[in-house]
Every structure is written in C-alpha cells, then in structure tokens.
Coordinates of N, CA and C in Angstrom, one line a residue:
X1 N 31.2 -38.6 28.0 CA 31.0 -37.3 27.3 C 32.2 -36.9 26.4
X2 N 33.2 -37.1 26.9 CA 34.5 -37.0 26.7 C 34.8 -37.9 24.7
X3 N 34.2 -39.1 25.1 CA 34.3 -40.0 24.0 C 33.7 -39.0 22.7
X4 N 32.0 -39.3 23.0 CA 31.1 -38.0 22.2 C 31.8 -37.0 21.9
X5 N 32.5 -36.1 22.3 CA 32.7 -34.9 21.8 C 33.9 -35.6 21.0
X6 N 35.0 -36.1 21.5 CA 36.4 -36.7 20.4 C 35.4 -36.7 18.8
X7 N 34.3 -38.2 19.2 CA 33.5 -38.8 17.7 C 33.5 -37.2 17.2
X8 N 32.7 -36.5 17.3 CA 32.1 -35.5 16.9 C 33.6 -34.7 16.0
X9 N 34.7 -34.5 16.8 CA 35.6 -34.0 16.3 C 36.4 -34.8 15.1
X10 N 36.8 -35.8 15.3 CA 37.1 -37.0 14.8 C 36.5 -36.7 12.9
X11 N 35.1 -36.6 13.5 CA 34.0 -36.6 12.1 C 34.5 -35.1 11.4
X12 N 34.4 -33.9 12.3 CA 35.0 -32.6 11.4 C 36.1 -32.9 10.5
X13 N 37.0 -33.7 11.1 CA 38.4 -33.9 10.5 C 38.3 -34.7 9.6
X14 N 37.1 -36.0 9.0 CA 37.4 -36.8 8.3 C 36.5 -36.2 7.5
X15 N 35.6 -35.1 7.6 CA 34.9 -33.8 6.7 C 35.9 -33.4 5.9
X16 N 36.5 -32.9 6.7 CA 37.6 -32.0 6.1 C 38.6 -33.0 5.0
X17 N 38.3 -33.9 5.3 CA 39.4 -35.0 4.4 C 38.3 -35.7 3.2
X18 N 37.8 -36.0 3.4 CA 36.7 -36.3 1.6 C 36.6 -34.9 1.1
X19 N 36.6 -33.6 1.6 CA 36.8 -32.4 0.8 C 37.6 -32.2 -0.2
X20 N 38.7 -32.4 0.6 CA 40.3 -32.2 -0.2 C 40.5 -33.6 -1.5
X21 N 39.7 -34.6 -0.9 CA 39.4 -35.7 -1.3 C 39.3 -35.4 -2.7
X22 N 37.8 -35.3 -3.1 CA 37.1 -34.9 -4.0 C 37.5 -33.5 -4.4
X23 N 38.2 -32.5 -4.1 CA 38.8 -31.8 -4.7 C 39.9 -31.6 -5.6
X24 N 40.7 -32.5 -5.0 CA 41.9 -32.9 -5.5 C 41.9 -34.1 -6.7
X25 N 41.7 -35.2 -5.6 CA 41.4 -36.5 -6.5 C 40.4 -37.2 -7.0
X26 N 39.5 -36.6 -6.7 CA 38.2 -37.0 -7.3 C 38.1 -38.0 -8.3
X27 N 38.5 -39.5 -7.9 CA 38.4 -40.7 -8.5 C 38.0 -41.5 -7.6
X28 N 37.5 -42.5 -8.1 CA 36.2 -43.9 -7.4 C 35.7 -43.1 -6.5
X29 N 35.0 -42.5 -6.4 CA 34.3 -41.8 -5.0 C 33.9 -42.9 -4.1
X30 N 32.7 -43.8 -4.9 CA 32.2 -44.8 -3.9 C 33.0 -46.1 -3.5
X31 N 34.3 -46.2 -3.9 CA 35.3 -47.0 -3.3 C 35.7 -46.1 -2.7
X32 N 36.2 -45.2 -2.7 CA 36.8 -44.2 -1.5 C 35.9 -44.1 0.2
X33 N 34.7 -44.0 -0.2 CA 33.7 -43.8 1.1 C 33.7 -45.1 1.7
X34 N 33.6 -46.1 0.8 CA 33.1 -47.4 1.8 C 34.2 -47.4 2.5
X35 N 36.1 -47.4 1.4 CA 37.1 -47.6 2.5 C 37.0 -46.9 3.7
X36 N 36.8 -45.9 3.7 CA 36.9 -44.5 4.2 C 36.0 -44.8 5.6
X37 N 34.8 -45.3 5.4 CA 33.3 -46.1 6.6 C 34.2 -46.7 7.3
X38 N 35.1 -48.3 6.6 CA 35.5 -49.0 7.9 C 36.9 -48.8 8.5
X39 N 37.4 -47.9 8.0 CA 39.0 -47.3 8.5 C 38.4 -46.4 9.8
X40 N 37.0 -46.0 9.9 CA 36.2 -44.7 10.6 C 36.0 -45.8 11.9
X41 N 35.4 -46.9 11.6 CA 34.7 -48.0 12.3 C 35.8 -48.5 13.1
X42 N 36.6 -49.0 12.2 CA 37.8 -50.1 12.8 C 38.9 -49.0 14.1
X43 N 38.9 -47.8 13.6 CA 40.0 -46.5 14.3 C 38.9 -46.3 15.1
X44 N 37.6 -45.7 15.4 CA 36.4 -45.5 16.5 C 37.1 -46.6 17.4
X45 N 36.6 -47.6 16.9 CA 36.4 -48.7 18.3 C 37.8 -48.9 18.6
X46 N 39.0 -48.8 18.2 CA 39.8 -49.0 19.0 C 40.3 -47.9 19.6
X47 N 40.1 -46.5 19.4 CA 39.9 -45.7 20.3 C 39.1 -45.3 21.2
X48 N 38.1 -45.8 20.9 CA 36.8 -46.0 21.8 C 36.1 -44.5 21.4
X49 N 35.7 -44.3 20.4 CA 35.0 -43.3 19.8 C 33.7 -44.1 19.1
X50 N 33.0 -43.2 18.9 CA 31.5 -43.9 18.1 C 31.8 -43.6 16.8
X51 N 31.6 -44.8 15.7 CA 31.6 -44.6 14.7 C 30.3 -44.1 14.1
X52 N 29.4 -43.9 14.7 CA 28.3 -43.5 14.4 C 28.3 -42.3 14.6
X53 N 28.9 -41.2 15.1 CA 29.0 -40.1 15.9 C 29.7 -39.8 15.1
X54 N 31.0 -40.4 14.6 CA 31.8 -39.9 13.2 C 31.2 -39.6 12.5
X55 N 30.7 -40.5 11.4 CA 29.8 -40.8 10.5 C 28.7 -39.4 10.4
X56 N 28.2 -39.1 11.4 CA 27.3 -38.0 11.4 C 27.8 -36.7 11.3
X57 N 29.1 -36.7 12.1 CA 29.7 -35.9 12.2 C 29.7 -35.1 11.0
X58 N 30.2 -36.3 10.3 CA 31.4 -35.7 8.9 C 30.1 -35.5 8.0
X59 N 28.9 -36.0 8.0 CA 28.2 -35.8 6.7 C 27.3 -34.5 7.2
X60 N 27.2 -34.1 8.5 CA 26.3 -33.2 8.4 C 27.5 -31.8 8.2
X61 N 28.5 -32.0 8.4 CA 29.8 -30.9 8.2 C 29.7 -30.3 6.6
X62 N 29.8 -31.8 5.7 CA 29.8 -31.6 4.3 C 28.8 -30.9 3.8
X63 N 27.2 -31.2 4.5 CA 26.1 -31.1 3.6 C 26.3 -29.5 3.8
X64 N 26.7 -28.7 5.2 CA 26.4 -27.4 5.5 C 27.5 -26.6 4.7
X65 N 28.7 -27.6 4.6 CA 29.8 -26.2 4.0 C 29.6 -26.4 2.6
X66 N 29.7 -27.4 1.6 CA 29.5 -27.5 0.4 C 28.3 -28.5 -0.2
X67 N 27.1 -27.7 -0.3 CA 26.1 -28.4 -1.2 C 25.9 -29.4 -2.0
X68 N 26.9 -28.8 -3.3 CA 26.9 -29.7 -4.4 C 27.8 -31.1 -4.2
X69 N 29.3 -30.9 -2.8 CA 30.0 -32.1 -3.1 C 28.4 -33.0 -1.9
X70 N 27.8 -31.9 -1.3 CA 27.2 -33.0 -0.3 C 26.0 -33.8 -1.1
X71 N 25.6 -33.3 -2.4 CA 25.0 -34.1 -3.0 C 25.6 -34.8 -3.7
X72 N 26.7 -35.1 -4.4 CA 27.9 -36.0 -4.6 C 27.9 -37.4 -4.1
X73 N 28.3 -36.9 -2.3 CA 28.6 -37.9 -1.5 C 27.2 -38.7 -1.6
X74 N 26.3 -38.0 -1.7 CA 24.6 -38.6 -1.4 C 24.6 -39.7 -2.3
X75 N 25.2 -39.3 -3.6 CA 24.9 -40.4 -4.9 C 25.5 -41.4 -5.0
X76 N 26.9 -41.4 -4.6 CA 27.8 -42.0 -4.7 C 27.3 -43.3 -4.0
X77 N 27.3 -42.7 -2.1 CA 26.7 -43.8 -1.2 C 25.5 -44.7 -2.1
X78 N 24.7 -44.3 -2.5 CA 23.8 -45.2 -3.2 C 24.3 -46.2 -4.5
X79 N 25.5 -45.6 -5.0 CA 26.2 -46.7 -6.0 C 26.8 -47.6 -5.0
X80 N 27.1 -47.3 -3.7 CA 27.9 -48.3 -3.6 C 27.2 -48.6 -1.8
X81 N 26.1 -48.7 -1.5 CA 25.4 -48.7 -0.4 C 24.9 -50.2 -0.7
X82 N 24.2 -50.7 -1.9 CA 23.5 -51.8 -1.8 C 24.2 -53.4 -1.0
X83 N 25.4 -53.4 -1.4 CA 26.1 -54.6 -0.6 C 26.8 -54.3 0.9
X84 N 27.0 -53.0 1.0 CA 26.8 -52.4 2.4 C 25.7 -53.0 3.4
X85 N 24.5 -52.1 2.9 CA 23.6 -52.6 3.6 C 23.4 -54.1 3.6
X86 N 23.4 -54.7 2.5 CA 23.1 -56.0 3.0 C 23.8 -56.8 3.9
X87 N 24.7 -56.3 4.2 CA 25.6 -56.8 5.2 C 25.0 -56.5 6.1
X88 N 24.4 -55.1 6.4 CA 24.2 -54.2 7.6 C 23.1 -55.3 8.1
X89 N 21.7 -55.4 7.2 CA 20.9 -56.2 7.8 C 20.7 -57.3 7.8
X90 N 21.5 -58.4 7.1 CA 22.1 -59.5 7.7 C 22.6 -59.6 8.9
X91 N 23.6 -58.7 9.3 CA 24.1 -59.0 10.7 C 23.0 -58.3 11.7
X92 N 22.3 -57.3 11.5 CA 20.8 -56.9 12.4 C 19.8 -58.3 12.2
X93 N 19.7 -58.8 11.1 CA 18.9 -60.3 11.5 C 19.2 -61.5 12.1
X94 N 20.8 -61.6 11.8 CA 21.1 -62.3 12.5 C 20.9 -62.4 14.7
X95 N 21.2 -61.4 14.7 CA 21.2 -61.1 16.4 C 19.5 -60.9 16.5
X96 N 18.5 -61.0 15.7 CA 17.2 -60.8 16.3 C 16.6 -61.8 16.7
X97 N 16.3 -61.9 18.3 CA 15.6 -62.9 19.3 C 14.2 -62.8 19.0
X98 N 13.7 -64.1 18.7 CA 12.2 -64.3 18.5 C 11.8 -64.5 18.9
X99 N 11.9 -65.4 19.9 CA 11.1 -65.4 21.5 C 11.5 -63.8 22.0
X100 N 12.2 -63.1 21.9 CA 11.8 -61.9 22.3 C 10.8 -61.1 21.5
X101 N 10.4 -61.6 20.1 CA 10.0 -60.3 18.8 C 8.8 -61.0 19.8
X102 N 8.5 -61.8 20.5 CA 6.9 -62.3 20.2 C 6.8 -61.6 21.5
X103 N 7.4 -61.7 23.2 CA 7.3 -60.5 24.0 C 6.8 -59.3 23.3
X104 N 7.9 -58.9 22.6 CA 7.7 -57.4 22.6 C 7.0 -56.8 21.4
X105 N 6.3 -57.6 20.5 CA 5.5 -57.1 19.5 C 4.3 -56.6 19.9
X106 N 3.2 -56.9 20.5 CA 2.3 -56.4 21.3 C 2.8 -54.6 21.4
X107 N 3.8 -54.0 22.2 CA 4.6 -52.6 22.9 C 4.9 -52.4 21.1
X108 N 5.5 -53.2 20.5 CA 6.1 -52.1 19.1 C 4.9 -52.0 18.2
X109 N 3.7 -52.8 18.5 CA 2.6 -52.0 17.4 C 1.9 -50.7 18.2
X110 N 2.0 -51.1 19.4 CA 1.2 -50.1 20.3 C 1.9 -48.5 19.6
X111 N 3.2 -48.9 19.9 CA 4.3 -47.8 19.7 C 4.6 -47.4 18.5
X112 N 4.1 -48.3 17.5 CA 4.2 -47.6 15.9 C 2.7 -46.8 15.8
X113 N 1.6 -47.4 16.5 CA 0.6 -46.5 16.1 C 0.0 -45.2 16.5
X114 N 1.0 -45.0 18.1 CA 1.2 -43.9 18.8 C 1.9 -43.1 17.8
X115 N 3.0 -43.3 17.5 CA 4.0 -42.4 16.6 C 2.9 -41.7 15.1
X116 N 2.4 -43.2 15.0 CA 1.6 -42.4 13.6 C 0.7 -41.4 13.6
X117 N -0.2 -41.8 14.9 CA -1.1 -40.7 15.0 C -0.4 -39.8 15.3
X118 N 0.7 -39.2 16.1 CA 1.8 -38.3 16.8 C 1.9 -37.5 15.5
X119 N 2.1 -38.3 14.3 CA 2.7 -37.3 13.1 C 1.2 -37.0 12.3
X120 N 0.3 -37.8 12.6 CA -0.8 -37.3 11.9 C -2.0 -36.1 12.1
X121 N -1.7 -36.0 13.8 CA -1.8 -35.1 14.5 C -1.3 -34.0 14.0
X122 N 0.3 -34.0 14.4 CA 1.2 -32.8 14.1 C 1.1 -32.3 12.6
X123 N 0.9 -33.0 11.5 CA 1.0 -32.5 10.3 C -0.7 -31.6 10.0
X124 N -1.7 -32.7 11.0 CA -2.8 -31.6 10.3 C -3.3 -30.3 11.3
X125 N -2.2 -30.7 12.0 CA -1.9 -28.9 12.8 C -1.1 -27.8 12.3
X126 N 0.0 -28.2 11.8 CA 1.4 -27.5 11.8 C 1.1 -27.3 10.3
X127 N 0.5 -28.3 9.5 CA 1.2 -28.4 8.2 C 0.6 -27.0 7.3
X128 N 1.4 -26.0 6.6 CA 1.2 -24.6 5.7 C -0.7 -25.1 5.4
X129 N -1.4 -24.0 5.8 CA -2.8 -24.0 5.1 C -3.1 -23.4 3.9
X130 N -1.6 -23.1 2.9 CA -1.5 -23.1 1.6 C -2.1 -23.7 0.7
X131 N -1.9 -25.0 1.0 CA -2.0 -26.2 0.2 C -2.7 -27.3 1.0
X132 N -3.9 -27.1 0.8 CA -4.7 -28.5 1.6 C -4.2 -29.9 1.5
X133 N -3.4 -29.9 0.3 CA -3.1 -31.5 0.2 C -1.7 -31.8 1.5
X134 N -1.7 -30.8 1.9 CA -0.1 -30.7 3.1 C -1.1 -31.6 4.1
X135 N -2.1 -30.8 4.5 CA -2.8 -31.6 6.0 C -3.5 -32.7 5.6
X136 N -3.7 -33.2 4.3 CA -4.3 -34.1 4.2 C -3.1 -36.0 3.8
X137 N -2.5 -35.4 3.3 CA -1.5 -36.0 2.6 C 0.1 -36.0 3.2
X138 N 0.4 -35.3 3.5 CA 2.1 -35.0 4.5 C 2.1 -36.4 5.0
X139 N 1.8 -36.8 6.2 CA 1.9 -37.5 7.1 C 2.2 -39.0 6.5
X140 N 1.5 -39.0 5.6 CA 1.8 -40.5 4.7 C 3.1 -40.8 4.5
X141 N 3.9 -39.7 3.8 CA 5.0 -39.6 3.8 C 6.5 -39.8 4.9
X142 N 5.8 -39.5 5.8 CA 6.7 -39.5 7.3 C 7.0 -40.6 8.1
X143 N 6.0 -41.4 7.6 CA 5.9 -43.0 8.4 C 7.2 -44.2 8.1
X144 N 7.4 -43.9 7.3 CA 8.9 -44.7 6.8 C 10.2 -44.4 7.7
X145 N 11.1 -45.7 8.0 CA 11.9 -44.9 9.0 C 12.7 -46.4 8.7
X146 N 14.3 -45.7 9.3 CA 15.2 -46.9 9.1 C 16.5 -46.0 8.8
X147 N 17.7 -46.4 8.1 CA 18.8 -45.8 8.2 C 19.7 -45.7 9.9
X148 N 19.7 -44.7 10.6 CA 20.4 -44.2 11.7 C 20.1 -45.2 13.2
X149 N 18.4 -45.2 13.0 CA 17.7 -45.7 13.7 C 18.5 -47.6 13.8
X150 N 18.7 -48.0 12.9 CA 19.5 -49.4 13.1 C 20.5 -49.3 13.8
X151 N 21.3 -48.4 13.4 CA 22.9 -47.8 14.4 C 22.6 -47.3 15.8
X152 N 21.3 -47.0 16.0 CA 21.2 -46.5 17.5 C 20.5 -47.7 18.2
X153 N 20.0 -48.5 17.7 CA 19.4 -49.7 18.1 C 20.7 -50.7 18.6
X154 N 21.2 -51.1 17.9 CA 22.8 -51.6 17.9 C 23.6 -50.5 19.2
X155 N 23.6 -49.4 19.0 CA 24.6 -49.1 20.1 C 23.7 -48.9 21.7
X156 N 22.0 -48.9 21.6 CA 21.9 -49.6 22.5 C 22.3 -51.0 23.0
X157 N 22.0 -51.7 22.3 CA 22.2 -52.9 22.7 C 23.6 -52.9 23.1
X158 N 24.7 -52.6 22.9 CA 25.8 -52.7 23.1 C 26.5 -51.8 24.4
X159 N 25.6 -50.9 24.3 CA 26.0 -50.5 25.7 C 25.2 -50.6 27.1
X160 N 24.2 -51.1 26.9 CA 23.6 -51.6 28.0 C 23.3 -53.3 27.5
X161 N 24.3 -54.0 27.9 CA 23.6 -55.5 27.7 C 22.7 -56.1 29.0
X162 N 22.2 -55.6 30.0 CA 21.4 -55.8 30.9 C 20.1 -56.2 29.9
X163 N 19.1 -54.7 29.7 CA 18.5 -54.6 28.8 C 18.0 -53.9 27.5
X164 N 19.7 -53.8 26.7 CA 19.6 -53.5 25.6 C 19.2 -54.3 24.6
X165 N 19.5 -55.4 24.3 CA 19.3 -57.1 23.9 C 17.9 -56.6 23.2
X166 N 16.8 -55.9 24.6 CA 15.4 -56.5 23.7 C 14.9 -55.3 23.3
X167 N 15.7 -53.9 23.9 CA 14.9 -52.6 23.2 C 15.4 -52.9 21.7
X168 N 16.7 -53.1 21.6 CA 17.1 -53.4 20.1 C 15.9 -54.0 19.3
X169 N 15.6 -55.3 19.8 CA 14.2 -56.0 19.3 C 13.3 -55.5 18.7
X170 N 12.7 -54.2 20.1 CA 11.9 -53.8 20.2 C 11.8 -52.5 19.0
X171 N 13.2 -51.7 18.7 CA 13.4 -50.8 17.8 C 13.0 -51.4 16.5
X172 N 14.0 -52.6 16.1 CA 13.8 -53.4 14.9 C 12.6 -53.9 14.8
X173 N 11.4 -54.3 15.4 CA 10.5 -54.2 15.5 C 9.6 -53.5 14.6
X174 N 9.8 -52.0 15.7 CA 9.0 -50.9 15.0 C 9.5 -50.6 14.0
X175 N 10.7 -50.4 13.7 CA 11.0 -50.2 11.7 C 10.5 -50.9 10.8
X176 N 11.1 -52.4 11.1 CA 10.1 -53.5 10.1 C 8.6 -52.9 10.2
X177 N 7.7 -52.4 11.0 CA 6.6 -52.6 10.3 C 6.5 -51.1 10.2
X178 N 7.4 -50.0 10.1 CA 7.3 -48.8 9.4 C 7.6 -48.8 8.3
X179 N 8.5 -49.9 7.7 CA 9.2 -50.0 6.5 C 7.9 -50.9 5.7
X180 N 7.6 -51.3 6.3 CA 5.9 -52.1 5.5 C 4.9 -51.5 5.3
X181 N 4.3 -50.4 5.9 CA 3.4 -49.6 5.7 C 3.9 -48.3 5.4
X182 N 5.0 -47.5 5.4 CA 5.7 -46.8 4.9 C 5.5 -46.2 3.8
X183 N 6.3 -47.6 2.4 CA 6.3 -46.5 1.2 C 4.8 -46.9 1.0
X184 N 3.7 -48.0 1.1 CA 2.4 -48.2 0.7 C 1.7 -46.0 0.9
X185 N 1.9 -46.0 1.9 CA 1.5 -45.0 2.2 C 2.0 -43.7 1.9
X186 N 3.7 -43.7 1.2 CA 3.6 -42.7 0.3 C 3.5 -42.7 -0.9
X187 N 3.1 -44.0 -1.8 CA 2.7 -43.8 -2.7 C 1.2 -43.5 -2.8
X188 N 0.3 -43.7 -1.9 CA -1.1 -43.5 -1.9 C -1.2 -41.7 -1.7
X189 N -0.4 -41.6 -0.8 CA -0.3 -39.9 -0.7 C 0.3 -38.9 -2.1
X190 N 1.2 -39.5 -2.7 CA 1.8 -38.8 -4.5 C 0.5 -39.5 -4.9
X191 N 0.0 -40.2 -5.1 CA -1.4 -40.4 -6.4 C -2.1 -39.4 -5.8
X192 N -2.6 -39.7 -4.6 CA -3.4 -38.7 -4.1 C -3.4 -37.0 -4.0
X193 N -2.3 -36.8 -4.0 CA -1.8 -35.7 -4.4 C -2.1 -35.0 -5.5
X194 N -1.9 -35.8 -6.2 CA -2.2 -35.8 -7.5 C -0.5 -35.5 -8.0
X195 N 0.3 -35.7 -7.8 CA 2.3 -35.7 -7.7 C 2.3 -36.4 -9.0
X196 N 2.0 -37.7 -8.8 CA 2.3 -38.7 -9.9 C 1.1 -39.3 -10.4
X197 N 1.5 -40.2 -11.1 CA -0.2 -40.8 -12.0 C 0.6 -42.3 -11.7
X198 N -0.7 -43.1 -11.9 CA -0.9 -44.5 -11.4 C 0.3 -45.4 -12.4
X199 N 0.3 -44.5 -13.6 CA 1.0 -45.5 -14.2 C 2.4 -45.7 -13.9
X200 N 2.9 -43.9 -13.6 CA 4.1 -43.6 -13.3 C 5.3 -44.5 -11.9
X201 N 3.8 -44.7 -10.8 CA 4.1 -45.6 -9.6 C 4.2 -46.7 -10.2
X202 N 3.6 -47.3 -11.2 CA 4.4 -48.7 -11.6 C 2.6 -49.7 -11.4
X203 N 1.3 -48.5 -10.8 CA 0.3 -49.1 -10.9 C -1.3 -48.9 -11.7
X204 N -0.6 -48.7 -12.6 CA -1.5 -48.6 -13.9 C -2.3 -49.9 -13.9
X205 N -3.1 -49.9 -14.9 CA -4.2 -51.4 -15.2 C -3.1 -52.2 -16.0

C-alpha cells in the first residue's frame, strides 16, 4: 500500500514538473515525455514504485489542473507514441504462450462476449432517451479496448508468477479480439448514425 500511495505521489510531483516544463521551456515536447516515461520507469523500479501508477498519476493531475497543456500532452504523445508502442507490443508478443492462448481462448471469447452484452445492456438502459441513436448505436463504440489494460496485464503477470503468466494471456487475449471487432463496429455505428458518410470512412464505391 505504502509503494501505491509513494507511485501516486511520485506522479503529482512529475505533474508538477512537465507544467513548469512546458511553461517555461516549452521545446521538443515529444522528446521531452518519452525521456521523461523511462527516467519514470527506470527510477519506479528501482525504488520499487509502479511506473504505471506514476504515469497515471501525473496525466490525470495535468488533465484536471490545466486543460489546454492536457491536450498538449495528448498530441504530442501521438507524435511520438508510434515507435513507443511498437516496442510496447513487440515485447507483449514476445512473452505470449500459445499453448496457453489455445487453453485459454475458449474463457477470453466467453469473456469478450459477456463484456459486450454487459455494455450493450447498459447503454440501451442508461443511454439519454434524447437521442435514439445513443441506445441504438453507443455501445458499438465502447467495444475497443487496449492502452492501460496491457500495463495491468504485465503487472499482473509480474507480480504473481504462480498464475499471472496466463491471466496475462488471457487479458491479451481478450483485447486482440476487442481490437478486431472494435473499430469494425465503430465505424458501422458513425455511418449509422448518420456522423459520417461512407466515403468519409474511407468506404465509398
């Protein structure tokens, strides 16, 4: 608990430091953040702090105290997220057991299509009866998943190696085939919507 709350603080403080950051010097932003990720990463683990727990810390500190640098930070990461990530899921493909994906695929379709109905449910309950296309169409939207979900999958595995190993699997699992039916289904929900037109999605004649 002790660790958790440090991350958590750890992250206010490294908030507080891309502020002044970008206040002050506001140059390479997206070389500044990536250094900024593994100095978070490399300093976590050898204090035994979560870098994940930083990481959250600090972006959800940003988004609440200043809007505009939090949409900043938001753009930036995407200039400079592409060779990130590919690293990120290179080293997530690498460690994935296949003789386990074949165990445990059976439980992660079960469990992607519990979740779907879960949200298809919830949305044509909850969703505003302003706008019909909300209960009809929302839910399409919500099925995509990935980002944090890798980081929590990984720090299971890491802290339970008994059987963390195959929930990991089992997480990466269920994302791959959220990430596959996903955007299919938010783009069918914006046409349907009537949001965008066929050509605009890139599926004109």
């Amino acid at each position: 608990i002790r660790d958790r709350f440090g991350s958590v603080a750890v992250g206010c403080l490294l908030a507080v430091a891309m502020l002044l950051y970008m206040r002050g010097v506001n140059r390479e932003l997206p070389l500044f953040l990536v250094g900024l990720s593994f100095a978070a990463a490399e300093g976590g683990a050898r204090l035994h702090l979560s870098p994940l727990l930083v990481s959250l810390a600090a972006g959800a500190l940003i988004a609440n105290l200043d809007e505009r640098e939090g949409r900043r930070i938001h753009h930036a990461i995407q200039q400079a997220g592409l060779p990130v990530f590919a690293l990120f899921f290179a080293a997530a493909g690498a460690g994935l057991k296949l003789d386990a994906l074949v165990t445990v695929g059976p439980a992660a379709l079960l469990l992607v299509a519990l979740r779907g109905l879960a949200i298809w449910g919830a949305c044509r309950r909850f969703a505003p009866a302003g706008d019909p296309r909300l209960k009809r169409y929302l839910w399409m939207g919500l099925i995509s998943q990935a980002g944090v979900t890798f980081g929590l999958a990984a720090l299971v595995s890491r802290t339970f190696p008994t059987f963390g190993p195959q929930v990991e699997v089992l997480i990466i699992a269920m994302i791959t085939a959220h990430e596959l039916v996903g955007p299919v289904l938010t783009r069918r929900a914006l046409l349907g919507s009537g949001e965008i037109r066929a050509e605009e999605a890139g599926g004109g004649a």
